[in-house]
PDB file of C-alpha atoms and ligand atoms in Angstrom:
ATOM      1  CA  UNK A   1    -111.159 -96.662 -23.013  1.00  0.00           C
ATOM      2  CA  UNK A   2    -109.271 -93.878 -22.015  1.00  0.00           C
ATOM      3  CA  UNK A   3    -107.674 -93.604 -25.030  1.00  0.00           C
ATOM      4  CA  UNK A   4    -110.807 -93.530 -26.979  1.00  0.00           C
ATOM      5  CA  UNK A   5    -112.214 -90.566 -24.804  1.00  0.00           C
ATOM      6  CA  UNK A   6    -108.847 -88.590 -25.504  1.00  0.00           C
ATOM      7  CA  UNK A   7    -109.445 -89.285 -29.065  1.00  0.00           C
ATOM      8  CA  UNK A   8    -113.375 -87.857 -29.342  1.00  0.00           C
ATOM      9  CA  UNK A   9    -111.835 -84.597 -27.128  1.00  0.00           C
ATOM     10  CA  UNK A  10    -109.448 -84.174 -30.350  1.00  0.00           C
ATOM     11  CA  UNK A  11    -111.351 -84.656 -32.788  1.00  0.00           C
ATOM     12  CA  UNK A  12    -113.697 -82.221 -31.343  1.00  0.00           C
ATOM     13  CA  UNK A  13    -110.676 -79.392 -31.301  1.00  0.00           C
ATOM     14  CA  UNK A  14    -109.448 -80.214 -34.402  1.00  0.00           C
ATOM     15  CA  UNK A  15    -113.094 -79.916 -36.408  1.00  0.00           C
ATOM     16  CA  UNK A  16    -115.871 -78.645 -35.119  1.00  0.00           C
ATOM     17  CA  UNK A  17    -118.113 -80.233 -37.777  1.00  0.00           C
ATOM     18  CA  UNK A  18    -116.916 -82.986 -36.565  1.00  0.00           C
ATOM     19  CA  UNK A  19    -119.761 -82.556 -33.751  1.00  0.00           C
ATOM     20  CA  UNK A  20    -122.406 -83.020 -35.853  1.00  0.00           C
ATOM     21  CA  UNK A  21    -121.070 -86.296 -36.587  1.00  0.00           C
ATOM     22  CA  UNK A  22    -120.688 -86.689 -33.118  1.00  0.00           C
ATOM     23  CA  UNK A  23    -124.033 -85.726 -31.999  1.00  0.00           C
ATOM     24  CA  UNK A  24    -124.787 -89.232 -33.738  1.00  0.00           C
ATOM     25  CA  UNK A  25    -122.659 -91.449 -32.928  1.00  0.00           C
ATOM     26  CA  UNK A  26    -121.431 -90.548 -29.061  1.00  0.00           C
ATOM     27  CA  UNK A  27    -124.059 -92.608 -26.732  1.00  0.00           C
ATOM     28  CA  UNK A  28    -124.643 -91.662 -23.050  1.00  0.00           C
ATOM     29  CA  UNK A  29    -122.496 -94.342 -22.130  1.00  0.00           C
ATOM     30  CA  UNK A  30    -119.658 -92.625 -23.727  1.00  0.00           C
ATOM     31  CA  UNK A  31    -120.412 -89.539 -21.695  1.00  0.00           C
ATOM     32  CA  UNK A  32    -120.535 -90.964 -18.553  1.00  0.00           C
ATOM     33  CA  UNK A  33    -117.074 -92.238 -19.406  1.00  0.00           C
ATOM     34  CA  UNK A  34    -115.869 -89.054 -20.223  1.00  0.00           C
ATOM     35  CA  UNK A  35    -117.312 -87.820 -16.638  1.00  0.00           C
ATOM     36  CA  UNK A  36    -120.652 -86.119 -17.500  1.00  0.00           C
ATOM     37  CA  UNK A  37    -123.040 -86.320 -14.925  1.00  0.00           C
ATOM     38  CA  UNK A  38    -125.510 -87.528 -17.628  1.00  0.00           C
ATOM     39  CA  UNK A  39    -128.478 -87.881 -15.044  1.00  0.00           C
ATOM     40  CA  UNK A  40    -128.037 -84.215 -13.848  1.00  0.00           C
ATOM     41  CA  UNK A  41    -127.786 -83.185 -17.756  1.00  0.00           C
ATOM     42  CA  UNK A  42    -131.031 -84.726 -18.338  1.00  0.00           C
ATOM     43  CA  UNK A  43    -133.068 -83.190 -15.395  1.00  0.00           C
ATOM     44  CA  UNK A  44    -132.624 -79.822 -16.487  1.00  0.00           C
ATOM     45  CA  UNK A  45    -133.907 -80.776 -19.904  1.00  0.00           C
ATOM     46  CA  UNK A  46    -130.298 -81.189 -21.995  1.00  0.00           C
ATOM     47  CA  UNK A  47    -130.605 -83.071 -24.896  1.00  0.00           C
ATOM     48  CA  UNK A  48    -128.053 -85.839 -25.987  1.00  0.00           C
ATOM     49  CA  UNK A  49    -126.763 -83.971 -29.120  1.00  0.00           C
ATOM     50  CA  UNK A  50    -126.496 -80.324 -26.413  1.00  0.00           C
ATOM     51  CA  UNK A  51    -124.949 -82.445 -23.770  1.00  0.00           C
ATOM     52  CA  UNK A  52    -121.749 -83.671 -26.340  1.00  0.00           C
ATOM     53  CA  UNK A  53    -120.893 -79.873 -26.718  1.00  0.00           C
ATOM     54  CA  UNK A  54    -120.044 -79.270 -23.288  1.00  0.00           C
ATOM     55  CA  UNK A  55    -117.798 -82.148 -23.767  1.00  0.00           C
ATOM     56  CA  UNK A  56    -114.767 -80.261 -25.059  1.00  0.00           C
ATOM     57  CA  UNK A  57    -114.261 -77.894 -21.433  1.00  0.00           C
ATOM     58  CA  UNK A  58    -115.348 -80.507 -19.497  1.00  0.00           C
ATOM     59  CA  UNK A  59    -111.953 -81.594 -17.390  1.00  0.00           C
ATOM     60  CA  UNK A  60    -111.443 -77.605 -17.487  1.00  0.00           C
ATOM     61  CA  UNK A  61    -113.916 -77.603 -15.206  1.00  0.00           C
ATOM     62  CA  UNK A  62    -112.666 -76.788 -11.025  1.00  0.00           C
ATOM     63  CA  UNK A  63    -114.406 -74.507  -9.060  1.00  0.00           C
ATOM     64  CA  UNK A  64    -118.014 -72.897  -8.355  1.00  0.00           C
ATOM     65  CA  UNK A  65    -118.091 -69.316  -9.548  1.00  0.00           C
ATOM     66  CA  UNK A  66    -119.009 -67.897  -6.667  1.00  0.00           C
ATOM     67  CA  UNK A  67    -117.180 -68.123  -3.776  1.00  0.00           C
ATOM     68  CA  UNK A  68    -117.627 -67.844   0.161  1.00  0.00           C
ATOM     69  CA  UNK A  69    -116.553 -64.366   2.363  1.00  0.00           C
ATOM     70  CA  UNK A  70    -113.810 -64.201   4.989  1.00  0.00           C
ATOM     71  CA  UNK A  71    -116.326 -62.474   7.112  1.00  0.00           C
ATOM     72  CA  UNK A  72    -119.185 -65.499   6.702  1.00  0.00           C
ATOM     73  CA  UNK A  73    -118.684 -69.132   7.754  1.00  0.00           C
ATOM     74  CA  UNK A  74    -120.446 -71.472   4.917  1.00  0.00           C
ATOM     75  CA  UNK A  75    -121.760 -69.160   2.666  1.00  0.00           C
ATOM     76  CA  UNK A  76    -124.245 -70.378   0.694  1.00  0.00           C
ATOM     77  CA  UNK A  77    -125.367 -70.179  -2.433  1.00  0.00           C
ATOM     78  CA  UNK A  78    -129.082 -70.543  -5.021  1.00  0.00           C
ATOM     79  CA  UNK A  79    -129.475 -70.721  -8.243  1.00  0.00           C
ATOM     80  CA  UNK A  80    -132.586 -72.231 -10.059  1.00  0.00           C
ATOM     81  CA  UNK A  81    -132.617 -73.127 -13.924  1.00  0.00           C
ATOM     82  CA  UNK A  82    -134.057 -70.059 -15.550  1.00  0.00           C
ATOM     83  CA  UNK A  83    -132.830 -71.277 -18.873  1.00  0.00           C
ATOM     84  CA  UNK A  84    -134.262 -69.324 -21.723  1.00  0.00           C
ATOM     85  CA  UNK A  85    -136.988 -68.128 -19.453  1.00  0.00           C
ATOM     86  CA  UNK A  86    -138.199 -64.368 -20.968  1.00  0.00           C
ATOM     87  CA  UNK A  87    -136.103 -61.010 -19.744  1.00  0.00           C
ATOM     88  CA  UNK A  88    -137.757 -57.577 -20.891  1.00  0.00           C
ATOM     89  CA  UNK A  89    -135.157 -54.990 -20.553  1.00  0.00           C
ATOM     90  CA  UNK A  90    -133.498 -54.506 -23.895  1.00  0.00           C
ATOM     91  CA  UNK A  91    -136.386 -55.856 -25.814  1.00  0.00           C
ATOM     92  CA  UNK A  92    -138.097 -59.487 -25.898  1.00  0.00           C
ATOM     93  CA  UNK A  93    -135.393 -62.109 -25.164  1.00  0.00           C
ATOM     94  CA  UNK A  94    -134.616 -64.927 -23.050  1.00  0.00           C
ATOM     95  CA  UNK A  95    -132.527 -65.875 -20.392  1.00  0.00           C
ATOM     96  CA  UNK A  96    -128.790 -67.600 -21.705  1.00  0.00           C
ATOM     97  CA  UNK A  97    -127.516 -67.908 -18.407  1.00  0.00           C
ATOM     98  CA  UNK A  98    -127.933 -68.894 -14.652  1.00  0.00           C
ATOM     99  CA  UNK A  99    -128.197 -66.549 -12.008  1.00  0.00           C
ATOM    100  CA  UNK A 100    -126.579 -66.935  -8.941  1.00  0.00           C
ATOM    101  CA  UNK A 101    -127.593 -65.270  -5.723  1.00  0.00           C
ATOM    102  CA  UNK A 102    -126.130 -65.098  -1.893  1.00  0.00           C
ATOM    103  CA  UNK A 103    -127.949 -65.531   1.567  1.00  0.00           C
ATOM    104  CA  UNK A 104    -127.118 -61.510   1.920  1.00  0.00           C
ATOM    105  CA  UNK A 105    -128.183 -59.830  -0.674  1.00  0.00           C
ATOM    106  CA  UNK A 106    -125.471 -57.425  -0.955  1.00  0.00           C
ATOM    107  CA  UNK A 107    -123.273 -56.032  -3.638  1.00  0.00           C
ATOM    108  CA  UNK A 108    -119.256 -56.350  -3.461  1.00  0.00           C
ATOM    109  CA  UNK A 109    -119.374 -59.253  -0.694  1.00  0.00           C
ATOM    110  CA  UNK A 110    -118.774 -62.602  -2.000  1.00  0.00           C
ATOM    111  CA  UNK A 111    -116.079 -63.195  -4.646  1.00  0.00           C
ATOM    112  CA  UNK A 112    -116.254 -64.680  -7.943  1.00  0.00           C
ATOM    113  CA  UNK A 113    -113.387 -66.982  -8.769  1.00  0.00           C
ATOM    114  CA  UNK A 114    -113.036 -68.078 -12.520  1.00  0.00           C
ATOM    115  CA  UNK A 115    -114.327 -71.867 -12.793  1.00  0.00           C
ATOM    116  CA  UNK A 116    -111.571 -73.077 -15.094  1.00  0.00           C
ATOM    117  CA  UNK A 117    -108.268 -71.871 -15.842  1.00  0.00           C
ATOM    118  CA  UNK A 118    -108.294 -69.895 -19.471  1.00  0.00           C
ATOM    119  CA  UNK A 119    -107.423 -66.520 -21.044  1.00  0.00           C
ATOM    120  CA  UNK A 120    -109.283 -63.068 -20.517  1.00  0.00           C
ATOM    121  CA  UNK A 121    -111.313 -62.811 -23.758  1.00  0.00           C
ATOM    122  CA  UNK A 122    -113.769 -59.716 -23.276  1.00  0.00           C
ATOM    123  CA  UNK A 123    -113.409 -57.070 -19.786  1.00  0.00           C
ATOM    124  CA  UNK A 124    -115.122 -53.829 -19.486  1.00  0.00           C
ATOM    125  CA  UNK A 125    -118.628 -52.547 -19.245  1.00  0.00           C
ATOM    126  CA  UNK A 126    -121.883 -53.992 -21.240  1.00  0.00           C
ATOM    127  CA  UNK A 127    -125.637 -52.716 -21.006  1.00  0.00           C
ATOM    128  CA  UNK A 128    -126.949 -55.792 -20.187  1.00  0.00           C
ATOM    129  CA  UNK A 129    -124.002 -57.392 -17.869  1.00  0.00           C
ATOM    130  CA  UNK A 130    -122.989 -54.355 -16.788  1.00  0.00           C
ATOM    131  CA  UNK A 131    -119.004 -55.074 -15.453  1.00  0.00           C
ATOM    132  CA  UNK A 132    -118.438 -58.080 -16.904  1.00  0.00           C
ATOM    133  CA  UNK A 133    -115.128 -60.900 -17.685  1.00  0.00           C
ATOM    134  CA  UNK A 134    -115.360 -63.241 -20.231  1.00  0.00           C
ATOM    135  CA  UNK A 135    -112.898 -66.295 -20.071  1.00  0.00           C
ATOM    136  CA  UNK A 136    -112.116 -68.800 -22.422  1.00  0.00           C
ATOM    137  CA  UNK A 137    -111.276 -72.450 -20.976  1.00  0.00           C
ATOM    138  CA  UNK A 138    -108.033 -74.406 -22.617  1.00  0.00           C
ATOM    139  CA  UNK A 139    -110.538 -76.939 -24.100  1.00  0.00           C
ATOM    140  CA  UNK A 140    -112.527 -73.736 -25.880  1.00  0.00           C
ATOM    141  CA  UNK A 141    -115.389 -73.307 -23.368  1.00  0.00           C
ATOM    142  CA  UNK A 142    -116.528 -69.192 -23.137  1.00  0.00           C
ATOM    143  CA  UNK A 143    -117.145 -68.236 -19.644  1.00  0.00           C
ATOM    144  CA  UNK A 144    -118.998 -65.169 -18.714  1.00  0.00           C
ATOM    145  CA  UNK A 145    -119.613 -63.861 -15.554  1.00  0.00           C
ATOM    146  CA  UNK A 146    -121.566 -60.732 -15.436  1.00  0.00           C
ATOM    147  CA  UNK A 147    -122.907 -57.730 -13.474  1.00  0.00           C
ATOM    148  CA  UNK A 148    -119.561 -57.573 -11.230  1.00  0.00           C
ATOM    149  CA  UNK A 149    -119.768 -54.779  -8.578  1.00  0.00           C
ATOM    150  CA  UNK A 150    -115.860 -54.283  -9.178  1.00  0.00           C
ATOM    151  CA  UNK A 151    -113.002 -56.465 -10.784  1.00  0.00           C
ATOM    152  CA  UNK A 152    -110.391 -58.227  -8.640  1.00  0.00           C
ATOM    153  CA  UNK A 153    -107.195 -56.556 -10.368  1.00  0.00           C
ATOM    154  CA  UNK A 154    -106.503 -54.652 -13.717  1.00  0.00           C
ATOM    155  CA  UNK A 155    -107.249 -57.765 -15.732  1.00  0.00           C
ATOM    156  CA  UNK A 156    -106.788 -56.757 -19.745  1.00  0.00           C
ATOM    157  CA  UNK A 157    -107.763 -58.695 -22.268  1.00  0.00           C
ATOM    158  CA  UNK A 158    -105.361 -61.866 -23.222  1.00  0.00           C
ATOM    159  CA  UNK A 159    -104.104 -62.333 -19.652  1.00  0.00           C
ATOM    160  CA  UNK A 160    -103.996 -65.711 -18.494  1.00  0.00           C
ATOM    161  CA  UNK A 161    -105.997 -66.679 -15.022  1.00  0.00           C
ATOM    162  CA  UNK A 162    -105.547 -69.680 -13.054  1.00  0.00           C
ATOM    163  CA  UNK A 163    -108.417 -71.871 -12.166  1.00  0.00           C
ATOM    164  CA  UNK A 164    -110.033 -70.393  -8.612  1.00  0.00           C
ATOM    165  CA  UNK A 165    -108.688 -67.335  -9.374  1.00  0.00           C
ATOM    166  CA  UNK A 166    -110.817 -64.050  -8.133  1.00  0.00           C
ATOM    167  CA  UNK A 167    -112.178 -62.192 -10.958  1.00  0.00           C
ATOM    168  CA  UNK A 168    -113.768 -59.563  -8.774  1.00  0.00           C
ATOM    169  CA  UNK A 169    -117.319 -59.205  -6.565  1.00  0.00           C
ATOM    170  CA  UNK A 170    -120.807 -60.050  -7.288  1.00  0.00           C
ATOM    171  CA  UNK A 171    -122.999 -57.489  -7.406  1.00  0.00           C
ATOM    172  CA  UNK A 172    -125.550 -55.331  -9.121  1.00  0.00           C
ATOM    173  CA  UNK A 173    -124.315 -53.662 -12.146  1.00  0.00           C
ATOM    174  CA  UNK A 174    -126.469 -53.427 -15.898  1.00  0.00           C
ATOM    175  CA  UNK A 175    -129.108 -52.710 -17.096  1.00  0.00           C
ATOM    176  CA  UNK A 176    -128.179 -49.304 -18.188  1.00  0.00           C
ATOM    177  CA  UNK A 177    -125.899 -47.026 -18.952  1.00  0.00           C
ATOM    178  CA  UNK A 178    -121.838 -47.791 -17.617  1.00  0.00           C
ATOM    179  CA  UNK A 179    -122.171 -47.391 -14.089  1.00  0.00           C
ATOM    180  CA  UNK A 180    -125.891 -48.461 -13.690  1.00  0.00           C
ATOM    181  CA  UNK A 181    -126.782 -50.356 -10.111  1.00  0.00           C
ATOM    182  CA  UNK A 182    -129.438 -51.239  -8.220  1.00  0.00           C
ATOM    183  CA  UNK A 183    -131.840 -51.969 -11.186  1.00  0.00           C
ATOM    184  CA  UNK A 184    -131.987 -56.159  -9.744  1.00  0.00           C
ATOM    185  CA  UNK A 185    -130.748 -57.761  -6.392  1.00  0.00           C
ATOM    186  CA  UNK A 186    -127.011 -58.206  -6.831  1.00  0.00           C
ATOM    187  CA  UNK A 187    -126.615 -61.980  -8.246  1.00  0.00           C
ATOM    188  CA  UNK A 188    -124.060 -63.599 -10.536  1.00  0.00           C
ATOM    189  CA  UNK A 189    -124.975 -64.139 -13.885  1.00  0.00           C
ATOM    190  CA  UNK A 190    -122.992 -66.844 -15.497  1.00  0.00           C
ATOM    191  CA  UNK A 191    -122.890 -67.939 -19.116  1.00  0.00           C
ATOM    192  CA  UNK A 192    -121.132 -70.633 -21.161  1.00  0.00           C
ATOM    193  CA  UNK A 193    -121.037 -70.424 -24.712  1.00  0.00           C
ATOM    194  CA  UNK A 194    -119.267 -72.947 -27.383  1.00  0.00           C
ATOM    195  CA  UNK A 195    -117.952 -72.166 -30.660  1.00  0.00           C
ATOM    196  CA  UNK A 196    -120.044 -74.181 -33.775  1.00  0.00           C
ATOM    197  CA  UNK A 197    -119.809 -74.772 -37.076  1.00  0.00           C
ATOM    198  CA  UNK A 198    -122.445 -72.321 -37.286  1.00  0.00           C
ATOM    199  CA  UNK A 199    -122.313 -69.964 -34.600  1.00  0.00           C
ATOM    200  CA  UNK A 200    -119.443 -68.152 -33.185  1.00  0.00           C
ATOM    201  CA  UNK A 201    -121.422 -67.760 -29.651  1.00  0.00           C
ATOM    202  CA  UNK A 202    -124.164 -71.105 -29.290  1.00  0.00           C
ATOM    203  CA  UNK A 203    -124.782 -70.867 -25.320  1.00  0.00           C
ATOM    204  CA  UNK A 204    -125.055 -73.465 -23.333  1.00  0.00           C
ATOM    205  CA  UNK A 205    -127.233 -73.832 -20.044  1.00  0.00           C
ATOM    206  CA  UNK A 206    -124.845 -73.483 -17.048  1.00  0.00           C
ATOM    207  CA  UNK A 207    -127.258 -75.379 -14.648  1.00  0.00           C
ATOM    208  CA  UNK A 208    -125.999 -79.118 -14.754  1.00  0.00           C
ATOM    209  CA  UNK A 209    -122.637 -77.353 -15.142  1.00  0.00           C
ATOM    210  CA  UNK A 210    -123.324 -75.884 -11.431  1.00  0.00           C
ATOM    211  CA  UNK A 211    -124.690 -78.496 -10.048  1.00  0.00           C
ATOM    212  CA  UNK A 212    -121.868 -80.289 -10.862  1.00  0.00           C
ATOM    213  CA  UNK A 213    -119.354 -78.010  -9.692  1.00  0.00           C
ATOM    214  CA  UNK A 214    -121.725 -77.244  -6.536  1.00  0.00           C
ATOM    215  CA  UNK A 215    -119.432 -78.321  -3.739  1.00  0.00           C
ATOM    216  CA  UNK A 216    -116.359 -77.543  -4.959  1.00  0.00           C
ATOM    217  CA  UNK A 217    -117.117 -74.123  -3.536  1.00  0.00           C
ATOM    218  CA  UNK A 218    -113.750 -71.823  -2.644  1.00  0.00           C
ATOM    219  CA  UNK A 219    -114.082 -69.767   0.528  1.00  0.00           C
ATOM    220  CA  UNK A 220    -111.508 -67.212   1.633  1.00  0.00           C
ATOM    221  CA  UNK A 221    -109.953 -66.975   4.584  1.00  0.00           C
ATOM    222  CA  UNK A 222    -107.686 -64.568   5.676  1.00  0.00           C
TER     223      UNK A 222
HETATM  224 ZN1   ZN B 301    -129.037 -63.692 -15.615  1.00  0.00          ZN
END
């Protein structure tokens, strides 16, 4: 069986339009074999042919992005599924993401590690993310974590980063000009986005992806 689950990860790498194929023929049996929580995919309103996408980062997969302070025993974490709920600033659109918010509400204090290991794709500023990383996964997963309060080191773009490793701080940054705080309550928003046959950037809704990785929280000690 294994064997057969190595084979549908390859075929996904090796052609993409393979996936609409695959959006047939893969049952929720085969997912389950392949480790997807199915049940949590299916609460937060994934379909069948969505949930076969995240397929191809799955076992990329380590740690929550956000991460517990040296200062704090047990931080904790909440994050609802807001996906595609409406956002105003920057015009009508919706929500591709989950946000991510600490018991203290307060910019620069908890770290944000990078959930899989992968190469720095995108760094610097964004009106909308404000400081943000983007990593992609070995298995071709995008990961974006936005409106940082600072990064973690001078990352540039095509550095590698290790799985649990600290990108930089949650905080408040966006919605504005480079620089911009204090426009929202410091949170982490996190994205995942999947390359298609059709689109270069077709995101994915984080939430079963968090729940999943829920207790596999990092905390620093030091
Ligand atoms: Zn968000």
């Amino acid at each position: 069986m294994r064997k057969w689950i190595c084979g549908l990860c390859v075929l996904l790498v090796f052609n993409a339009q393979a996936a609409g194929g695959l959006r047939e023929r893969v049952s929720l049996e085969g997912l389950r074999k392949a480790g997807i929580p199915v049940e949590i995919f299916q609460e937060a309103g994934v379909e069948k042919e969505e949930i076969v996408l995240y397929l191809s980062f799955w076992k990329d997969l380590v740690y929550f992005p956000a991460a517990g302070n040296y200062r704090e025993a047990g931080s904790r974490f909440f994050f609802e599924n807001s996906w595609l709920e409406e956002r105003n600033f920057g015009g009508n659109r919706v929500h591709e993401g989950c946000d991510i918010f600490g018991e203290k509400s307060v910019s620069g204090f908890y770290p944000v590690v990078s959930m899989t290991a992968g190469v720095v794709e995108k760094i610097g500023w964004l009106p909308l993310g404000g400081w943000r990383i983007g990593i992609r996964s070995p298995g071709g997963g995008y990961f974006y974590y936005a409106h940082l309060s600072s990064y973690a080191a001078d990352f540039q773009e095509g550095d590698s980063v290790e799985a649990g490793e600290m990108l930089g701080f949650l905080g408040d940054t966006g919605y504005g000009e480079k620089g911009t705080t204090g426009q929202f309550p410091p949170h982490l928003h996190m994205g995942i986005y999947v390359r298609t046959e059709k689109r270069e950037e077709y995101p994915l809704n984080p939430y079963p992806v968090l729940e999943f990785l829920q207790d596999k929280q990092k905390n620093f000690f030091y």
